[in-house]
Amino acid sequence: MKEIRNICCIGAGYVGGPTMAVIAQKCPHITVNVVDINAQRIADWNDTDLSKLPIFEPGLAEVVAEARNRNLFYSTDIEKSIQEADAIFISVNTPTKTYGVGKGMAADLKFVELCARQIARVAKEDKIVVEKSTLPVRTAQAIRTILDATGNGAQFQVLSNPEFLAEGTAIADLYAPDRVLIGGGEDAAGQEAIQALAAVYRNWVPKENIFTTRVWSSELSKLTANAFLAQRVSSINAISALCEKTGADVDEVAKAIGMDSRIGAKFLKSSVGFGGSCFQKDILNLVYLCRHFNLPEAADYWEQVVKMNDYQKHRFAKNIIDSLFNTVSGKKIAFLGWAFKKDTNDTRESAAIYVADELLQDRAEIHVYDPKVPAEKIYADLEYLQTQKTGCHPEGSEATRDLLNRVTVHQNPYDAMKDAHAIAILTEWDEFKTYDWQKVYEEMLKPAFVFDGRNIVDKAQLEALGFEVYNIGKGK
Ligand SMILES: NC(=O)c1ccc[n+]([C@@H]2O[C@H](COP(=O)([O-])OP(=O)(O)OC[C@H]3O[C@@H](n4cnc5c(N)ncnc54)[C@H](O)[C@@H]3O)[C@@H](O)[C@H]2O)c1
Ligand SMILES: O=c1ccn([C@@H]2O[C@H](COP(=O)(O)OP(=O)(O)O[C@H]3O[C@H](CO)[C@@H](O)[C@H](O)[C@H]3O)[C@@H](O)[C@H]2O)c(=O)[nH]1
């Protein structure tokens, strides 16, 4: 297998964008073409104004500025990029299926399949095809079947190289990954392909951190890693409910157990519930796979992680309604944060969407401020949830219009909080800690409630100012 000198990445999203920017930066001798069917997204990646990049990630703009138009190119010419490439990364979205067999559980692989068919049709020479998207175990077999049916003589090696970056820290994670995982065929050609891809990463990743496995282990490790991480969050959130009943403090409990080196301190931050495009989707995919292979006990075990997360989001919303004297109808509730975590503009599966929906069903007036999420995204998220719930198109639904009319998005946090009955903190943006809380208190209705879904503001300081503060996992 020849050295990789030209890479095509299909999918210019949260994974393809940052991952390829870092490969291009660290490997100036490799040409990297990132392609997408979404022409607007490609135009945004090419925008000379770096604040217009489609993804907000700390440090990303600097990397793009260095490599773009040197050896990093963004384009919609997918066929040409496939033809020129030695290695093609498939980095397209794999959302939960919303229709038919496996609806609500299985990963929708139609975009991946389309990529495989396009590669099969276009490629005339041997290629390495890399699964960068998160895929169910044994997808490589399906890709191989499609590629082998081309009949044009090209030979393909299919590798699994899942991505473990977390949004908000993507560049730091890509610079110093805990591991790069590469799974491939066990025959000589498979091993050669693995080594060719490993050589790309060795330009900046120590060789001890590059772990190679059989392809099935690599595919399954990605789902397993996310399931374990999400399980820790659901576990500590389950304990947070008990803390609230008993007077224990979940942050103290988390610290106490995290000091045990067998448990470890990371990923024990109790919250309003995990969000993001990956955890729920990947666990549901794992549950579906377990059921498919007739392992119902294993399926039920993992499904509980998602159920616990739904419970946590619901508990937070219900506590707001209960505390505001059993109704939020006509009451102004300020939302600080809409993104699923800080330092990203991504809102997929954000807890904020579900909490807002529950309060809107009780006829609240919601006023949102998020430093990085635009208003149209917030409305689109709520509309999408309504279509998921009701199955009909939002345009035609008067109930959805009425619901969206009760949502206002602000550019300034103080406007969002002025005259509010309550503030709900949904994302842990650092700037929320530094607000002039005295001013906020003076401008709010009394009693002035704060529901801190991230345990980030100083409870004692706010209580001293007169606020009524509710945290996650802190009993009164
Ligand atoms: N977001 C993350 O932090 C993260 C981390 C690790 C792994 N993953 C996995 O990576 C994959 C991609 O996730 P993402 O967050 O980057 O998704 P995304 O939606 O941000 O980006 C996917 C892109 O693929 C494009 N696309 C879809 N079909 C295409 C086709 N046939 N040809 C060309 N372009 C096409 C879309 O237009 C979109 O721009 C998923 O499988 C996800 O589970 C995501
Ligand atoms: O102690 C914690 C840690 C996280 N979260 C929440 O969990 C969600 C996910 O956070 P995080 O994992 O940091 O972000 P993601 O970008 O979703 O990254 C996860 O999902 C990616 C996509 O598969 C993987 O690549 C990463 O390794 C994996 O961490 C967010 O809502 C966080 O607020 C908590 O509530 N408490």
Coordinates of C-alpha atoms and ligand atoms in Angstrom, one line a residue:
M1 CA 0.0 0.0 0.0
K2 CA 1.5 3.3 -1.0
E3 CA 2.0 6.2 1.3
I4 CA -1.0 8.5 1.9
R5 CA -0.3 11.8 0.1
N6 CA -3.8 12.9 -0.7
I7 CA -6.9 12.7 1.6
C8 CA -10.5 13.3 0.7
C9 CA -12.9 13.7 3.7
I10 CA -16.6 13.4 2.9
G11 CA -18.5 15.5 5.4
A12 CA -17.4 19.0 6.6
G13 CA -19.2 18.9 9.9
Y14 CA -18.2 19.0 13.6
V15 CA -15.9 16.0 13.0
G16 CA -14.7 16.3 9.4
G17 CA -14.0 20.1 9.8
P18 CA -11.7 20.2 12.9
T19 CA -10.1 16.7 12.3
M20 CA -9.0 17.5 8.7
A21 CA -7.8 21.0 9.7
V22 CA -5.5 19.4 12.3
I23 CA -4.3 16.7 9.9
A24 CA -3.5 19.4 7.3
Q25 CA -1.8 21.6 9.8
K26 CA 0.4 18.8 11.2
C27 CA 1.1 17.2 7.8
P28 CA 2.0 19.9 5.3
H29 CA 3.1 17.2 2.8
I30 CA -0.4 15.8 2.5
T31 CA -3.2 17.5 0.5
V32 CA -6.5 17.4 2.3
N33 CA -9.7 18.0 0.5
V34 CA -12.8 18.3 2.7
V35 CA -16.0 18.0 0.6
D36 CA -19.7 18.2 1.4
I37 CA -23.1 18.3 -0.4
N38 CA -24.0 21.3 1.6
A39 CA -22.7 24.2 -0.5
Q40 CA -23.4 26.8 2.2
R41 CA -21.3 24.9 4.7
I42 CA -18.4 24.8 2.2
A43 CA -18.8 28.5 1.5
D44 CA -18.7 29.2 5.2
W45 CA -15.5 27.1 5.6
N46 CA -14.0 29.2 2.8
D47 CA -15.1 32.5 4.2
T48 CA -12.2 35.0 4.6
D49 CA -13.9 36.3 7.7
L50 CA -12.9 33.5 10.1
S51 CA -15.7 34.4 12.5
K52 CA -18.1 33.0 9.9
L53 CA -16.7 29.4 10.1
P54 CA -19.7 27.1 10.4
I55 CA -18.4 25.6 13.7
F56 CA -17.3 27.4 16.8
E57 CA -14.4 25.7 18.5
P58 CA -11.7 27.3 20.5
G59 CA -8.5 27.4 18.5
L60 CA -10.1 26.1 15.2
A61 CA -10.0 29.4 13.3
E62 CA -6.2 29.7 13.9
V63 CA -5.6 26.2 12.5
V64 CA -7.8 26.8 9.5
A65 CA -6.0 30.2 8.9
E66 CA -2.7 28.4 8.8
A67 CA -3.5 25.5 6.5
R68 CA -6.4 26.7 4.3
N69 CA -5.4 27.1 0.6
R70 CA -1.9 25.7 1.5
N71 CA -2.8 22.0 1.7
L72 CA -6.3 22.2 3.1
F73 CA -9.2 22.8 0.7
Y74 CA -13.0 22.9 1.1
S75 CA -15.1 22.1 -1.9
T76 CA -18.3 20.6 -3.3
D77 CA -16.5 18.7 -6.0
I78 CA -16.8 15.3 -4.4
E79 CA -16.1 13.2 -7.4
K80 CA -12.8 14.9 -8.3
S81 CA -11.6 14.7 -4.6
I82 CA -12.4 11.0 -4.5
Q83 CA -10.6 10.3 -7.7
E84 CA -7.4 12.1 -6.5
A85 CA -7.4 10.6 -3.0
D86 CA -5.3 7.8 -1.6
A87 CA -7.5 7.7 1.5
I88 CA -11.1 8.7 1.7
F89 CA -12.5 9.4 5.2
I90 CA -16.3 9.0 5.5
S91 CA -17.3 11.6 8.1
V92 CA -21.0 12.1 7.4
N93 CA -23.8 12.2 10.0
T94 CA -25.3 8.9 11.3
P95 CA -28.4 10.1 13.2
T96 CA -30.9 7.9 14.9
K97 CA -33.5 6.6 12.4
T98 CA -36.7 8.5 12.4
Y99 CA -38.7 6.1 10.3
G100 CA -39.3 2.4 9.5
V101 CA -37.4 -0.5 10.9
G102 CA -35.4 0.5 14.0
K103 CA -37.1 3.9 14.2
G104 CA -35.9 5.8 17.3
M105 CA -33.1 3.4 18.0
A106 CA -30.9 2.3 15.1
A107 CA -28.4 4.5 13.4
D108 CA -29.5 5.8 10.0
L109 CA -26.7 4.7 7.6
K110 CA -28.2 6.1 4.4
F111 CA -25.6 8.9 4.1
V112 CA -22.8 6.4 4.7
E113 CA -24.2 4.1 2.1
L114 CA -24.5 6.9 -0.4
C115 CA -20.8 7.7 0.2
A116 CA -19.8 4.1 -0.4
R117 CA -21.8 3.9 -3.6
Q118 CA -20.3 7.2 -4.8
I119 CA -16.8 6.0 -4.1
A120 CA -17.5 2.7 -5.8
R121 CA -18.8 4.5 -8.9
V122 CA -16.1 7.1 -9.2
A123 CA -12.8 5.4 -8.0
K124 CA -10.7 3.9 -10.7
E125 CA -7.6 3.2 -8.6
D126 CA -7.0 1.4 -5.3
K127 CA -8.1 3.4 -2.2
I128 CA -8.2 3.1 1.6
V129 CA -11.7 3.9 2.8
V130 CA -11.7 5.1 6.4
E131 CA -14.8 5.0 8.6
K132 CA -14.6 8.2 10.7
S133 CA -18.3 8.4 11.4
T134 CA -19.5 6.4 14.4
L135 CA -21.0 3.2 13.0
P136 CA -22.6 0.1 14.3
V137 CA -20.3 -2.9 14.6
R138 CA -20.0 -4.8 11.3
T139 CA -20.7 -1.7 9.1
A140 CA -17.3 -2.2 7.4
Q141 CA -18.7 -5.4 6.0
A142 CA -21.6 -3.5 4.3
I143 CA -19.3 -0.9 2.9
R144 CA -16.9 -3.6 1.6
T145 CA -19.8 -5.4 -0.1
I146 CA -20.8 -2.2 -1.9
L147 CA -17.3 -1.3 -2.9
D148 CA -16.5 -4.8 -4.1
A149 CA -19.5 -4.8 -6.4
T150 CA -18.0 -2.0 -8.6
G151 CA -16.5 -4.3 -11.2
N152 CA -14.0 -1.6 -12.3
G153 CA -10.9 -3.4 -10.9
A154 CA -10.0 -1.0 -8.1
Q155 CA -9.1 -2.6 -4.8
F156 CA -10.4 -1.2 -1.5
Q157 CA -9.3 -1.5 2.1
V158 CA -11.9 -0.5 4.7
L159 CA -10.5 0.8 8.0
S160 CA -12.3 1.9 11.1
N161 CA -10.8 5.0 12.7
P162 CA -13.4 6.4 15.1
E163 CA -13.0 9.9 16.4
F164 CA -13.0 10.6 20.1
L165 CA -12.8 14.4 20.2
A166 CA -15.3 16.2 22.4
E167 CA -16.8 19.4 21.2
G168 CA -15.5 22.6 22.9
T169 CA -12.1 20.9 23.3
A170 CA -11.8 19.4 19.8
I171 CA -8.5 21.0 18.9
A172 CA -6.8 20.1 22.2
D173 CA -8.2 16.6 21.9
L174 CA -6.9 16.2 18.3
Y175 CA -3.5 17.6 19.2
A176 CA -3.0 15.2 22.1
P177 CA -5.4 12.2 21.8
D178 CA -5.5 9.7 24.6
R179 CA -5.4 7.2 21.7
V180 CA -5.9 6.9 18.0
L181 CA -7.7 3.7 17.2
I182 CA -7.4 2.0 13.9
G183 CA -9.1 -1.2 13.0
G184 CA -8.5 -3.1 9.8
G185 CA -8.3 -6.5 8.1
E186 CA -6.1 -9.1 9.6
D187 CA -4.5 -10.1 6.2
A188 CA -1.4 -8.6 4.8
A189 CA -3.2 -6.0 2.7
G190 CA -5.3 -5.0 5.8
Q191 CA -2.2 -4.6 7.9
E192 CA -0.5 -2.5 5.3
A193 CA -3.5 -0.2 5.1
I194 CA -3.5 0.2 8.9
Q195 CA 0.2 1.1 8.8
A196 CA -0.3 3.7 6.0
L197 CA -3.0 5.4 8.1
A198 CA -1.0 5.2 11.3
A199 CA 1.9 6.9 9.5
V200 CA -0.3 9.9 8.9
Y201 CA -1.0 10.2 12.7
R202 CA 2.6 9.5 13.6
N203 CA 3.4 13.0 12.3
W204 CA 2.3 14.3 15.7
V205 CA 0.9 11.4 17.8
P206 CA 3.4 9.3 19.8
K207 CA 3.4 5.7 18.4
E208 CA 2.4 4.3 21.8
N209 CA -0.9 6.2 21.6
I210 CA -1.8 4.5 18.3
F211 CA -3.7 1.3 18.9
T212 CA -4.5 -1.0 16.1
T213 CA -7.2 -3.7 16.3
R214 CA -9.4 -5.9 14.2
V215 CA -12.0 -3.8 12.5
W216 CA -15.0 -5.1 14.6
S217 CA -13.3 -4.2 17.9
S218 CA -12.6 -0.7 16.7
E219 CA -16.2 -0.1 15.6
L220 CA -17.6 -1.5 18.8
S221 CA -15.1 0.4 21.0
K222 CA -16.4 3.7 19.9
L223 CA -20.0 2.9 20.9
T224 CA -18.7 1.4 24.1
A225 CA -16.6 4.4 25.1
N226 CA -19.6 6.7 24.7
A227 CA -21.9 4.3 26.6
F228 CA -19.4 4.2 29.5
L229 CA -19.0 8.0 29.6
A230 CA -22.7 8.7 29.5
Q231 CA -23.3 6.0 32.1
R232 CA -21.0 7.9 34.5
V233 CA -23.1 11.0 34.0
S234 CA -26.4 9.1 34.5
S235 CA -25.0 7.4 37.5
I236 CA -24.0 10.7 39.3
N237 CA -27.3 12.2 38.2
A238 CA -29.2 9.3 39.8
I239 CA -27.3 10.1 43.0
S240 CA -28.1 13.8 42.7
A241 CA -31.8 13.0 43.1
L242 CA -31.0 11.2 46.3
C243 CA -28.8 14.0 47.5
E244 CA -31.7 16.5 47.1
K245 CA -33.9 14.3 49.3
T246 CA -31.3 13.6 52.0
G247 CA -29.2 16.8 52.4
A248 CA -26.1 15.4 50.9
D249 CA -24.1 17.5 48.3
V250 CA -23.6 15.7 45.0
D251 CA -20.4 17.7 44.3
E252 CA -18.9 16.5 47.6
V253 CA -20.0 12.9 46.8
A254 CA -18.5 13.1 43.3
K255 CA -15.2 14.4 44.7
A256 CA -15.1 11.7 47.4
I257 CA -15.7 8.8 45.0
G258 CA -13.5 10.4 42.3
M259 CA -10.5 10.4 44.7
D260 CA -10.6 6.6 44.5
S261 CA -8.1 6.0 41.7
R262 CA -10.2 3.0 40.5
I263 CA -13.1 5.3 39.9
G264 CA -11.3 8.5 38.8
A265 CA -12.4 12.1 39.0
K266 CA -13.5 12.9 35.4
F267 CA -17.1 12.8 34.0
L268 CA -18.8 13.0 37.4
K269 CA -20.3 16.4 37.1
S270 CA -24.0 16.2 37.9
S271 CA -26.1 18.3 35.5
V272 CA -29.5 19.0 34.0
G273 CA -28.7 16.0 31.8
F274 CA -26.3 15.1 29.0
G275 CA -26.9 16.4 25.5
G276 CA -25.0 16.4 22.3
S277 CA -25.3 14.5 19.0
C278 CA -23.5 11.4 20.2
F279 CA -24.3 10.0 23.6
Q280 CA -28.0 9.3 23.2
K281 CA -27.7 8.3 19.6
D282 CA -24.8 5.9 20.2
I283 CA -26.3 4.2 23.3
L284 CA -29.6 3.7 21.4
N285 CA -27.6 2.2 18.6
L286 CA -25.9 -0.1 21.1
V287 CA -29.3 -1.1 22.6
Y288 CA -30.6 -1.8 19.1
L289 CA -27.6 -4.0 18.3
C290 CA -28.0 -5.9 21.6
R291 CA -31.7 -6.6 20.8
H292 CA -30.8 -7.5 17.2
F293 CA -28.4 -10.1 18.5
N294 CA -31.0 -11.4 21.0
L295 CA -29.3 -10.0 24.2
P296 CA -32.3 -8.3 25.9
E297 CA -30.7 -8.1 29.3
A298 CA -27.7 -6.2 27.9
A299 CA -30.0 -4.0 25.9
D300 CA -32.1 -3.1 29.0
Y301 CA -29.0 -2.4 31.0
W302 CA -27.7 0.3 28.6
E303 CA -31.2 1.7 27.8
Q304 CA -31.5 2.7 31.4
V305 CA -28.7 5.2 30.9
V306 CA -30.9 7.1 28.5
K307 CA -34.0 6.8 30.6
M308 CA -32.1 8.2 33.6
N309 CA -31.1 11.2 31.5
D310 CA -34.7 11.8 30.4
Y311 CA -35.7 11.7 34.0
Q312 CA -33.0 14.2 35.0
K313 CA -34.2 16.7 32.3
H314 CA -37.8 16.2 33.4
R315 CA -36.9 16.6 37.1
F316 CA -35.3 19.9 36.4
A317 CA -38.3 21.3 34.5
K318 CA -40.8 20.0 37.0
N319 CA -38.8 21.5 39.9
I320 CA -39.1 24.9 38.2
I321 CA -42.9 24.5 37.8
D322 CA -43.4 23.2 41.3
S323 CA -41.3 26.0 42.9
L324 CA -43.1 28.7 40.9
F325 CA -46.3 27.8 42.8
N326 CA -47.3 25.0 40.4
T327 CA -47.6 26.9 37.2
V328 CA -45.3 28.9 34.9
S329 CA -48.2 30.1 32.7
G330 CA -47.6 33.6 31.5
K331 CA -44.4 33.8 33.6
K332 CA -41.1 35.0 32.1
I333 CA -38.4 32.4 32.5
A334 CA -34.9 33.5 31.4
F335 CA -32.7 30.7 29.9
L336 CA -29.0 31.2 30.3
G337 CA -27.5 28.9 27.6
W338 CA -28.9 26.8 24.9
A339 CA -25.8 24.9 23.6
F340 CA -25.4 21.3 24.9
K341 CA -22.2 22.3 26.7
K342 CA -20.0 25.4 26.9
D343 CA -17.5 26.5 24.1
T344 CA -19.6 25.1 21.2
N345 CA -22.4 26.4 19.1
D346 CA -23.8 22.9 18.7
T347 CA -27.3 22.4 20.2
R348 CA -28.1 18.9 19.1
E349 CA -30.0 17.0 21.8
S350 CA -29.3 19.9 24.2
A351 CA -31.1 19.5 27.5
A352 CA -32.3 23.1 27.1
I353 CA -34.6 22.1 24.2
Y354 CA -36.4 19.5 26.4
V355 CA -36.6 21.7 29.5
A356 CA -38.0 24.6 27.3
D357 CA -40.6 22.3 25.7
E358 CA -41.8 21.2 29.1
L359 CA -42.1 24.7 30.4
L360 CA -43.8 25.9 27.1
Q361 CA -46.4 23.1 27.5
D362 CA -47.2 24.8 30.8
R363 CA -47.5 28.1 28.9
A364 CA -44.3 29.8 30.1
E365 CA -42.8 32.8 28.2
I366 CA -39.2 31.8 27.6
H367 CA -36.4 34.4 27.0
V368 CA -33.1 32.8 25.9
Y369 CA -29.6 34.1 25.9
D370 CA -26.7 32.1 24.6
P371 CA -23.4 33.7 23.6
K372 CA -22.9 31.5 20.5
V373 CA -26.2 30.1 19.3
P374 CA -28.2 32.2 16.8
A375 CA -31.9 32.7 17.2
E376 CA -32.9 30.8 14.1
K377 CA -31.2 27.7 15.5
I378 CA -33.2 27.9 18.7
Y379 CA -36.5 28.2 16.9
A380 CA -35.5 25.4 14.5
D381 CA -34.7 23.1 17.5
L382 CA -38.1 23.7 19.1
E383 CA -39.9 23.2 15.8
Y384 CA -38.0 20.0 15.1
L385 CA -39.0 18.6 18.5
Q386 CA -42.6 19.4 17.8
T387 CA -42.5 17.5 14.5
Q388 CA -40.8 14.6 16.2
K389 CA -43.5 14.6 18.9
T390 CA -46.6 15.1 16.7
G391 CA -45.3 13.7 13.4
C392 CA -46.7 16.6 11.4
H393 CA -45.0 19.4 9.6
P394 CA -44.7 22.5 11.9
E395 CA -45.8 25.0 9.2
G396 CA -49.3 23.8 9.5
S397 CA -49.6 23.5 13.2
E398 CA -51.2 26.3 15.1
A399 CA -50.1 24.8 18.4
T400 CA -46.4 25.0 17.3
R401 CA -46.8 28.6 16.1
D402 CA -48.3 29.5 19.5
L403 CA -45.5 27.8 21.3
L404 CA -42.8 29.5 19.3
N405 CA -44.5 32.9 19.8
R406 CA -43.8 32.5 23.5
V407 CA -40.0 32.3 22.9
T408 CA -37.8 35.4 22.6
V409 CA -34.1 35.3 21.9
H410 CA -31.9 38.1 23.2
Q411 CA -28.4 39.4 22.3
N412 CA -27.9 40.7 25.8
P413 CA -28.2 38.5 29.0
Y414 CA -29.5 41.4 31.1
D415 CA -32.5 41.9 28.7
A416 CA -33.3 38.2 29.0
M417 CA -33.3 38.4 32.8
K418 CA -35.1 41.8 33.3
D419 CA -38.5 41.3 34.9
A420 CA -38.1 37.5 34.9
H421 CA -39.8 35.3 37.5
A422 CA -37.0 32.9 37.3
I423 CA -33.6 32.2 35.7
A424 CA -32.7 28.7 34.5
I425 CA -29.0 28.0 33.8
L426 CA -28.8 25.3 31.1
T427 CA -25.2 25.6 29.8
E428 CA -22.0 26.1 31.9
W429 CA -20.7 29.1 29.9
D430 CA -17.9 30.8 32.0
E431 CA -19.4 34.3 31.4
F432 CA -22.5 33.4 33.5
K433 CA -20.3 33.4 36.6
T434 CA -19.2 36.9 36.1
Y435 CA -22.5 38.7 35.7
D436 CA -23.5 41.6 37.9
W437 CA -25.9 39.5 40.0
Q438 CA -26.8 42.5 42.2
K439 CA -28.1 44.3 39.1
V440 CA -29.9 41.1 37.9
Y441 CA -31.6 40.8 41.3
E442 CA -32.8 44.4 41.4
E443 CA -34.3 44.0 37.9
M444 CA -36.1 40.7 38.5
L445 CA -39.6 40.0 40.0
K446 CA -39.5 38.8 43.6
P447 CA -39.1 36.1 44.8
A448 CA -36.2 35.9 42.4
F449 CA -35.6 32.3 41.6
V450 CA -32.4 30.8 40.1
F451 CA -32.4 27.2 39.0
D452 CA -28.7 26.3 38.3
G453 CA -28.7 23.2 36.1
R454 CA -24.9 23.2 36.0
N455 CA -24.0 24.2 39.6
I456 CA -21.8 27.0 38.4
V457 CA -22.9 30.2 40.2
D458 CA -21.9 30.9 43.8
K459 CA -25.0 29.8 45.7
A460 CA -24.0 31.5 49.0
Q461 CA -23.3 34.8 47.2
L462 CA -26.6 34.8 45.3
E463 CA -28.6 33.9 48.5
A464 CA -26.9 36.7 50.3
L465 CA -28.2 39.0 47.5
G466 CA -31.7 37.7 48.1
F467 CA -32.1 35.1 45.4
E468 CA -33.9 31.8 46.0
V469 CA -31.4 29.3 44.5
Y470 CA -32.0 25.7 43.5
N471 CA -29.0 23.5 42.5
I472 CA -28.7 20.0 41.1
G473 CA -28.1 17.5 43.9
K474 CA -27.9 19.8 46.9
G475 CA -30.4 19.2 49.6
K476 CA -31.8 22.1 51.5
Ligands
LIG1 N1 -19.8 15.8 16.7 C1 -18.9 15.1 17.4 O1 -18.3 15.7 18.3 C2 -18.5 13.7 17.0 C3 -17.4 13.2 17.6 C4 -17.0 11.9 17.3 C5 -17.7 11.2 16.3 N2 -18.8 11.8 15.7 C6 -19.4 11.1 14.6 O2 -19.0 11.6 13.4 C7 -20.0 11.6 12.4 C8 -20.3 13.0 11.9 O3 -20.7 13.8 12.9 P1 -20.8 15.4 12.8 O4 -21.1 15.9 14.1 O5 -19.5 15.9 12.1 O6 -22.0 15.6 11.8 P2 -22.4 16.9 11.0 O7 -23.9 16.8 10.7 O8 -21.9 18.1 11.7 O9 -21.6 16.8 9.6 C9 -21.9 15.8 8.7 C10 -21.7 16.5 7.3 O10 -21.8 15.4 6.3 C11 -22.5 16.0 5.1 N3 -23.0 14.9 4.3 C12 -24.0 14.0 4.6 N4 -24.1 13.1 3.5 C13 -23.2 13.5 2.6 C14 -22.8 13.0 1.3 N5 -23.4 11.9 0.8 N6 -21.8 13.6 0.7 C15 -21.2 14.6 1.2 N7 -21.5 15.2 2.4 C16 -22.5 14.6 3.1 C17 -23.6 16.9 5.7 O11 -24.0 17.8 4.8 C18 -22.8 17.5 6.9 O12 -22.2 18.7 6.6 C19 -21.2 10.9 13.1 O13 -21.2 9.6 12.8 C20 -20.9 11.2 14.6 O14 -21.6 10.2 15.4 C21 -19.2 13.0 16.0
LIG2 O1 -19.3 15.2 34.0 C1 -20.0 15.5 33.0 C2 -19.5 15.4 31.7 C3 -20.3 15.7 30.6 N1 -21.6 16.1 30.9 C4 -22.5 16.4 29.7 O2 -22.4 15.4 28.8 C5 -22.6 15.9 27.5 C6 -21.5 15.4 26.6 O3 -20.3 16.1 26.9 P1 -18.9 15.7 26.3 O4 -18.7 14.3 26.3 O5 -17.9 16.5 26.9 O6 -19.1 16.3 24.8 P2 -19.3 15.5 23.4 O7 -18.8 16.5 22.3 O8 -20.7 15.0 23.3 O9 -18.3 14.3 23.4 C7 -18.7 13.0 23.5 O10 -19.2 12.4 22.3 C8 -18.2 12.5 21.2 C9 -19.0 12.0 20.0 O11 -19.0 10.6 19.9 C10 -17.0 11.7 21.6 O12 -16.1 11.7 20.5 C11 -16.4 12.2 22.9 O13 -15.3 11.4 23.2 C12 -17.4 12.2 24.0 O14 -16.9 12.8 25.2 C13 -22.7 17.4 27.6 O15 -24.1 17.8 27.6 C14 -22.1 17.7 28.9 O16 -22.6 18.8 29.5 C15 -22.1 16.2 32.2 O17 -23.3 16.5 32.4 N2 -21.3 15.8 33.2

